[in-house]
Short mmCIF file of C-alpha atoms (C1' of nucleotides) in Angstrom, two decimals:
data_model
loop_
_atom_site.label_atom_id
_atom_site.label_comp_id
_atom_site.label_asym_id
_atom_site.label_seq_id
_atom_site.Cartn_x
_atom_site.Cartn_y
_atom_site.Cartn_z
CA MET A 1 30.44 -8.17 30.41
CA ASP A 2 28.61 -6.27 27.62
CA ASN A 3 30.12 -8.66 24.25
CA ILE A 4 28.61 -6.43 21.62
CA PRO A 5 30.80 -4.12 20.10
CA ASP A 6 30.64 -0.28 20.09
CA GLN A 7 30.56 -0.36 16.43
CA THR A 8 27.72 -2.73 16.07
CA MET A 9 25.89 -0.62 18.30
CA ALA A 10 26.94 2.67 16.00
CA ILE A 11 25.80 0.96 12.97
CA TRP A 12 22.48 -0.63 14.44
CA VAL A 13 22.07 3.26 15.69
CA GLN A 14 22.84 5.20 12.71
CA LEU A 15 20.59 2.82 10.12
CA PHE A 16 17.88 3.29 12.38
CA ARG A 17 18.09 6.95 12.16
CA ALA A 18 19.36 7.59 8.80
CA GLN A 19 15.82 5.61 7.39
CA ARG A 20 13.92 6.95 10.08
CA SER A 21 14.77 10.63 8.77
CA ALA A 22 14.21 9.78 5.43
CA ARG A 23 11.03 8.15 5.83
CA GLN A 24 9.90 10.72 7.92
CA ALA A 25 10.49 13.23 5.06
CA VAL A 26 8.39 11.70 2.95
CA ASP A 27 5.48 10.77 4.75
CA ALA A 28 5.78 14.36 6.10
CA ALA A 29 5.97 15.81 2.41
CA LEU A 30 2.90 13.27 1.24
CA LYS A 31 0.30 13.97 4.15
CA SER A 32 1.05 17.99 3.86
CA ALA A 33 -0.07 17.60 0.16
CA ARG A 34 -2.84 15.30 1.25
CA LEU A 35 -1.47 11.89 -0.54
CA PRO A 36 -1.74 8.69 0.36
CA SER A 37 1.00 7.26 2.21
CA LEU A 38 4.21 5.35 0.87
CA GLU A 39 3.02 1.69 1.17
CA THR A 40 -0.19 2.86 -1.44
CA TYR A 41 2.99 4.01 -3.69
CA ASP A 42 4.60 0.81 -3.58
CA ILE A 43 1.15 -1.10 -4.25
CA LEU A 44 0.47 1.20 -6.98
CA LEU A 45 3.62 0.68 -8.28
CA GLU A 46 3.82 -2.95 -8.69
CA LEU A 47 0.27 -2.93 -10.37
CA ASP A 48 1.57 -0.05 -12.56
CA ARG A 49 4.29 -2.25 -13.49
CA ALA A 50 2.32 -5.48 -13.79
CA GLY A 51 0.15 -4.17 -16.56
CA ALA A 52 -3.12 -5.45 -17.96
CA ASP A 53 -3.48 -8.84 -16.21
CA GLY A 54 -2.72 -6.87 -12.79
CA LEU A 55 -1.57 -9.09 -9.94
CA ARG A 56 -2.77 -12.03 -7.85
CA ALA A 57 -3.17 -10.84 -3.48
CA PHE A 58 0.21 -13.65 -3.05
CA ALA A 59 2.32 -11.77 -5.74
CA LEU A 60 1.96 -8.34 -3.52
CA GLU A 61 2.68 -10.14 -0.13
CA ALA A 62 5.60 -11.31 -2.04
CA ALA A 63 6.93 -8.08 -3.39
CA LEU A 64 5.97 -5.84 -0.44
CA LEU A 65 6.36 -7.84 2.42
CA LEU A 66 3.61 -7.35 3.97
CA PRO A 67 1.41 -10.48 5.77
CA GLN A 68 -1.50 -11.56 3.73
CA TYR A 69 -3.91 -9.90 5.77
CA GLY A 70 -2.51 -6.63 5.46
CA VAL A 71 -2.11 -6.60 1.66
CA SER A 72 -5.76 -7.77 1.60
CA ARG A 73 -7.27 -4.82 3.79
CA LEU A 74 -5.48 -2.39 2.53
CA LEU A 75 -6.04 -3.34 -1.12
CA GLU A 76 -10.00 -3.07 -0.05
CA ARG A 77 -9.06 0.07 1.11
CA LEU A 78 -7.65 0.88 -2.52
CA ARG A 79 -10.46 -0.25 -3.47
CA GLY A 80 -12.63 2.23 -2.00
CA GLN A 81 -11.07 4.92 -3.22
CA ALA A 82 -11.41 3.62 -6.83
CA LEU A 83 -7.23 3.66 -6.98
CA VAL A 84 -7.25 -0.17 -7.71
CA SER A 85 -10.04 -2.60 -9.37
CA ARG A 86 -10.49 -6.19 -8.41
CA ARG A 87 -11.97 -9.78 -10.17
CA PRO A 88 -11.71 -13.30 -9.75
CA SER A 89 -8.97 -14.97 -11.42
CA PRO A 90 -9.32 -16.55 -14.13
CA GLU A 91 -6.71 -19.72 -13.48
CA ASP A 92 -7.46 -19.98 -10.18
CA GLY A 93 -10.84 -19.79 -8.57
CA ARG A 94 -9.52 -19.51 -4.93
CA GLY A 95 -7.67 -16.64 -6.38
CA VAL A 96 -8.33 -12.81 -7.13
CA ARG A 97 -6.31 -10.34 -9.25
CA PHE A 98 -5.80 -6.81 -8.81
CA ARG A 99 -5.21 -3.90 -11.25
CA ILE A 100 -4.34 -0.24 -11.26
CA THR A 101 -7.10 1.80 -12.57
CA ALA A 102 -6.44 5.06 -14.55
CA LYS A 103 -7.39 7.21 -11.42
CA GLY A 104 -4.59 5.04 -9.62
CA ARG A 105 -2.39 5.37 -12.64
CA LYS A 106 -2.42 9.46 -11.83
CA MET A 107 -2.25 9.39 -8.16
CA ARG A 108 0.84 6.89 -9.08
CA THR A 109 2.37 10.49 -10.97
CA THR A 110 1.26 12.81 -8.71
CA MET A 111 2.99 10.67 -5.76
CA TRP A 112 6.01 10.39 -7.41
CA LYS A 113 6.61 14.47 -7.82
CA VAL A 114 6.20 14.51 -4.49
CA TYR A 115 8.03 11.59 -3.15
CA GLY A 116 11.40 11.75 -5.58
CA PRO A 117 12.35 15.41 -5.17
CA VAL A 118 12.36 14.40 -1.35
CA ILE A 119 14.56 11.20 -1.71
CA GLN A 120 16.83 13.10 -3.88
CA THR A 121 17.18 16.27 -1.15
CA GLN A 122 16.96 13.67 1.61
CA LEU A 123 19.60 10.98 0.51
CA GLY A 124 20.99 11.89 -3.47
CA GLY A 125 21.89 15.31 -2.51
CA ARG A 126 24.13 14.59 0.35
CA LEU A 127 26.75 12.33 -0.49
CA SER A 128 28.78 12.37 -3.64
CA LYS A 129 28.82 9.64 -6.54
CA ALA A 130 31.42 7.22 -4.56
CA GLU A 131 30.02 8.03 -1.53
CA ALA A 132 26.65 6.61 -3.18
CA ARG A 133 27.99 3.55 -4.52
CA THR A 134 30.18 2.75 -1.27
CA LEU A 135 26.94 3.08 0.60
CA ALA A 136 24.57 0.70 -1.87
CA ALA A 137 27.64 -1.82 -1.90
CA ILE A 138 27.56 -2.03 1.84
CA LEU A 139 24.01 -1.96 2.48
CA GLY A 140 23.87 -4.69 0.45
CA LYS A 141 25.79 -6.77 2.60
CA LEU A 142 23.40 -5.93 5.42
CA THR A 143 20.18 -7.31 3.65
CA THR A 144 19.22 -10.63 4.72
CA PRO A 145 19.13 -13.45 2.05
CA ALA A 146 16.64 -16.08 1.96
CA GLN A 147 16.34 -17.77 5.53
CA PRO A 148 16.03 -22.32 5.74
CA MET B 1 11.75 12.37 -17.97
CA ASP B 2 12.44 11.27 -14.32
CA ASN B 3 14.96 13.67 -13.10
CA ILE B 4 16.14 11.54 -9.74
CA PRO B 5 19.38 9.50 -10.24
CA ASP B 6 19.20 5.46 -10.37
CA GLN B 7 21.67 6.05 -7.46
CA THR B 8 19.31 8.10 -5.02
CA MET B 9 16.58 5.08 -5.86
CA ALA B 10 19.11 2.85 -4.88
CA ILE B 11 20.37 4.13 -2.01
CA TRP B 12 16.30 4.60 -0.88
CA VAL B 13 15.58 1.11 -1.37
CA GLN B 14 18.75 0.03 0.03
CA LEU B 15 18.84 1.86 3.46
CA PHE B 16 15.34 0.71 3.44
CA ARG B 17 15.84 -3.40 2.98
CA ALA B 18 18.83 -3.20 5.33
CA GLN B 19 17.06 -1.15 8.07
CA ARG B 20 13.71 -3.48 8.07
CA SER B 21 15.63 -6.61 7.81
CA ALA B 22 18.02 -6.01 10.55
CA ARG B 23 14.69 -4.59 12.47
CA GLN B 24 12.42 -7.11 11.44
CA ALA B 25 15.07 -9.91 12.98
CA VAL B 26 15.23 -7.82 16.14
CA ASP B 27 10.87 -7.72 16.72
CA ALA B 28 10.97 -11.52 15.56
CA ALA B 29 13.62 -12.68 18.32
CA LEU B 30 11.94 -10.18 21.15
CA LYS B 31 8.49 -11.76 20.58
CA SER B 32 9.34 -15.41 20.79
CA ALA B 33 10.94 -14.72 23.87
CA ARG B 34 7.26 -13.24 24.77
CA LEU B 35 9.06 -9.98 24.99
CA PRO B 36 7.87 -6.04 25.04
CA SER B 37 8.85 -4.49 22.00
CA LEU B 38 11.91 -2.48 20.92
CA GLU B 39 10.33 0.77 21.62
CA THR B 40 9.66 -0.23 25.01
CA TYR B 41 13.36 -1.14 25.67
CA ASP B 42 14.53 2.25 24.64
CA ILE B 43 11.97 3.75 26.95
CA LEU B 44 13.95 1.48 29.74
CA LEU B 45 17.01 2.32 28.45
CA GLU B 46 16.75 6.28 28.66
CA LEU B 47 15.01 5.88 32.11
CA ASP B 48 17.92 3.17 33.64
CA ARG B 49 20.44 6.02 32.22
CA ALA B 50 18.09 9.10 33.92
CA GLY B 51 18.84 7.11 37.45
CA ALA B 52 16.78 7.93 40.53
CA ASP B 53 15.16 11.25 39.42
CA GLY B 54 13.78 10.05 36.62
CA LEU B 55 12.87 12.02 33.46
CA ARG B 56 9.79 13.89 32.39
CA ALA B 57 6.90 13.10 30.12
CA PHE B 58 8.73 16.00 27.71
CA ALA B 59 12.17 14.85 27.72
CA LEU B 60 11.52 11.22 26.72
CA GLU B 61 9.64 12.74 23.59
CA ALA B 62 12.82 14.57 22.30
CA ALA B 63 14.91 11.19 22.93
CA LEU B 64 13.03 9.01 21.08
CA LEU B 65 11.28 10.76 18.89
CA LEU B 66 7.51 10.33 19.71
CA PRO B 67 4.18 12.70 20.09
CA GLN B 68 3.16 13.15 23.43
CA TYR B 69 0.08 11.20 23.23
CA GLY B 70 2.85 8.45 22.46
CA VAL B 71 4.82 8.68 24.87
CA SER B 72 1.58 9.08 27.11
CA ARG B 73 0.01 5.88 26.17
CA LEU B 74 3.30 3.81 26.02
CA LEU B 75 3.87 4.79 29.74
CA GLU B 76 0.64 4.50 30.85
CA ARG B 77 0.97 0.67 29.64
CA LEU B 78 4.46 -0.14 30.78
CA ARG B 79 2.74 1.31 34.42
CA GLY B 80 0.49 -1.02 34.19
CA GLN B 81 3.44 -4.01 34.00
CA ALA B 82 5.02 -1.99 36.86
CA LEU B 83 7.93 -1.58 34.39
CA VAL B 84 7.42 2.31 35.37
CA SER B 85 6.58 4.20 38.27
CA ARG B 86 5.52 7.82 38.16
CA ARG B 87 4.93 10.83 40.56
CA PRO B 88 4.19 14.63 40.07
CA SER B 89 7.13 16.26 39.10
CA PRO B 90 7.82 18.80 41.89
CA GLU B 91 9.52 21.83 40.59
CA ASP B 92 6.33 21.99 37.63
CA GLY B 93 2.70 21.07 39.02
CA ARG B 94 2.00 20.50 35.39
CA GLY B 95 4.59 17.94 34.95
CA VAL B 96 5.52 14.39 35.71
CA ARG B 97 8.28 12.15 36.34
CA PHE B 98 8.66 8.96 35.29
CA ARG B 99 11.34 6.17 36.68
CA ILE B 100 11.71 2.21 36.08
CA THR B 101 11.40 0.37 38.55
CA ALA B 102 13.89 -2.60 39.33
CA LYS B 103 11.62 -4.54 37.29
CA GLY B 104 11.72 -2.45 34.71
CA ARG B 105 15.46 -2.68 35.26
CA LYS B 106 15.86 -6.82 35.14
CA MET B 107 13.35 -6.80 31.96
CA ARG B 108 15.84 -4.81 30.15
CA THR B 109 18.42 -6.68 30.98
CA THR B 110 16.65 -10.04 29.78
CA MET B 111 15.45 -8.11 26.35
CA TRP B 112 19.31 -6.80 25.88
CA LYS B 113 20.38 -10.44 25.87
CA VAL B 114 18.05 -11.25 23.47
CA TYR B 115 18.46 -8.60 21.13
CA GLY B 116 22.50 -7.00 21.49
CA PRO B 117 23.26 -10.83 19.77
CA VAL B 118 20.92 -10.39 17.22
CA ILE B 119 22.25 -6.75 15.60
CA GLN B 120 25.58 -8.31 15.92
CA THR B 121 24.13 -11.08 13.46
CA GLN B 122 22.33 -9.09 11.60
CA LEU B 123 24.95 -6.16 11.42
CA GLY B 124 28.25 -5.95 12.66
CA GLY B 125 29.06 -9.57 11.93
CA ARG B 126 28.60 -9.26 8.40
CA LEU B 127 30.95 -6.60 7.98
CA SER B 128 34.49 -5.90 8.21
CA LYS B 129 35.37 -3.12 10.88
CA ALA B 130 37.30 -0.72 7.76
CA GLU B 131 33.48 -1.70 6.13
CA ALA B 132 31.44 -0.26 9.74
CA ARG B 133 33.46 2.49 9.80
CA THR B 134 33.17 3.41 6.12
CA LEU B 135 29.35 2.71 7.16
CA ALA B 136 29.38 4.63 10.13
CA ALA B 137 30.74 7.93 8.67
CA ILE B 138 28.33 8.14 5.13
CA LEU B 139 24.99 7.05 7.39
CA GLY B 140 26.34 9.37 9.48
CA LYS B 141 25.57 12.39 7.35
CA LEU B 142 22.40 11.22 5.90
CA THR B 143 20.46 12.12 9.49
CA THR B 144 18.82 15.23 9.27
CA PRO B 145 20.38 18.14 11.07
CA ALA B 146 18.23 20.47 12.75
CA GLN B 147 15.60 21.71 11.06
CA PRO B 148 14.64 26.04 10.66
"C1'" DC C 1 -1.98 32.78 26.01
"C1'" DA C 2 1.61 28.73 25.84
"C1'" DA C 3 3.59 24.46 27.80
"C1'" DG C 4 2.52 19.79 29.74
"C1'" DA C 5 0.07 16.02 29.66
"C1'" DT C 6 -4.23 13.11 28.87
"C1'" DT C 7 -8.38 11.16 26.57
"C1'" DG C 8 -12.43 10.66 23.18
"C1'" DA C 9 -13.45 9.02 18.77
"C1'" DT C 10 -11.77 7.08 14.75
"C1'" DA C 11 -8.03 4.84 11.81
"C1'" DC C 12 -4.85 0.81 11.00
"C1'" DG C 13 -2.54 -3.40 12.38
"C1'" DT C 14 -2.39 -7.74 14.24
"C1'" DC C 15 -3.61 -12.48 15.59
"C1'" DA C 16 -6.63 -16.37 15.14
"C1'" DA C 17 -10.59 -18.36 13.04
"C1'" DT C 18 -12.70 -19.35 8.86
"C1'" DC C 19 -14.66 -20.04 3.74
"C1'" DT C 20 -13.64 -21.98 -0.54
"C1'" DT C 21 -11.27 -23.85 -4.21
"C1'" DC C 22 -6.88 -27.02 -5.03
"C1'" DG D 1 -5.20 -31.30 3.95
"C1'" DA D 2 -3.13 -27.23 1.97
"C1'" DA D 3 -3.01 -23.01 -0.16
"C1'" DG D 4 -5.62 -18.66 -1.47
"C1'" DA D 5 -7.74 -15.05 0.94
"C1'" DT D 6 -11.34 -12.68 4.01
"C1'" DT D 7 -12.92 -11.30 8.65
"C1'" DG D 8 -14.19 -10.41 13.64
"C1'" DA D 9 -12.20 -9.35 17.66
"C1'" DC D 10 -9.12 -6.87 19.79
"C1'" DG D 11 -4.59 -3.94 20.53
"C1'" DT D 12 -2.50 0.02 18.86
"C1'" DA D 13 -1.87 4.48 16.43
"C1'" DT D 14 -3.36 9.16 15.59
"C1'" DC D 15 -5.74 13.56 15.50
"C1'" DA D 16 -8.07 16.70 17.79
"C1'" DA D 17 -10.41 18.57 21.72
"C1'" DT D 18 -9.53 19.02 26.68
"C1'" DC D 19 -7.76 20.04 31.29
"C1'" DT D 20 -4.20 21.85 34.38
"C1'" DT D 21 -0.41 25.01 35.82
"C1'" DG D 22 3.12 28.12 34.37
#
DNA sequence: CAAGATTGATACGTCAATCTTC
DNA sequence: GAAGATTGACGTATCAATCTTG
């Protein structure tokens, strides 16, 4: 009657739980340190890597898989906290370039000191090297390849 | 300088992506069929399993790992759509019992017809049985055991 | 006072409409 | 007209305060 194999359901449930468990641990650690969200970290990381030229909003959309308005609203808030700055894009009158500020760079470092150890405890520290390699290989097969 | 091994970061990124990829596929399928969210499905499933006596709100909190107010607000909406019903708990004057309605049961079935095939395509269908077993076993190690 | 549950105020996410420049 | 980006309106999530019964 129910044609979905039990194994599929088991994987789905485990994948869901494992991710939620790790994610909640990170969220809780950041919050208890009164630091911004993981999403903010990801944006700061992208902008830090991008260097002096910064990034266009659509590049952040692609990198973080956020919708346009999500990037727009999030960057608006980060700018309010002076973690990023913006200026019109020189090469495209429609565009905007965002750069990380010195304060933003410092914030990212502070966040990493909390974030890094948590994922080490939650993930790396619970698996042998062989298990970690196996896990990464199998999970890689599950990530959606580009859609038609 | 950076003491978190690359492997830990790799697992975290892959775990995150794999879950997001599957989750987004499910969300998109439900939305394009104009059906309620996965969270709603989970509540309906719990209530369906609970049978005629239904469940207390705090039992749903525990089962779904939602905060109190989350359960309260979500059930309030589901009741608005007549998918669940509520009545005062006979054994505890503070409590409330929620039950799934016939309409709710039908909705759950309808949702499963969309939801099930998507996870089969996204997850089970991409792995061999051996990989699936290995994956489930390793992921099981990552789920947080009870906190002190 | 603690447990169960709800609610007001507020923050954040989402959709569709909009504006500007290409 | 399409791409890049923002915004108003609305729905949902979150926190702290509250209410009731144990």
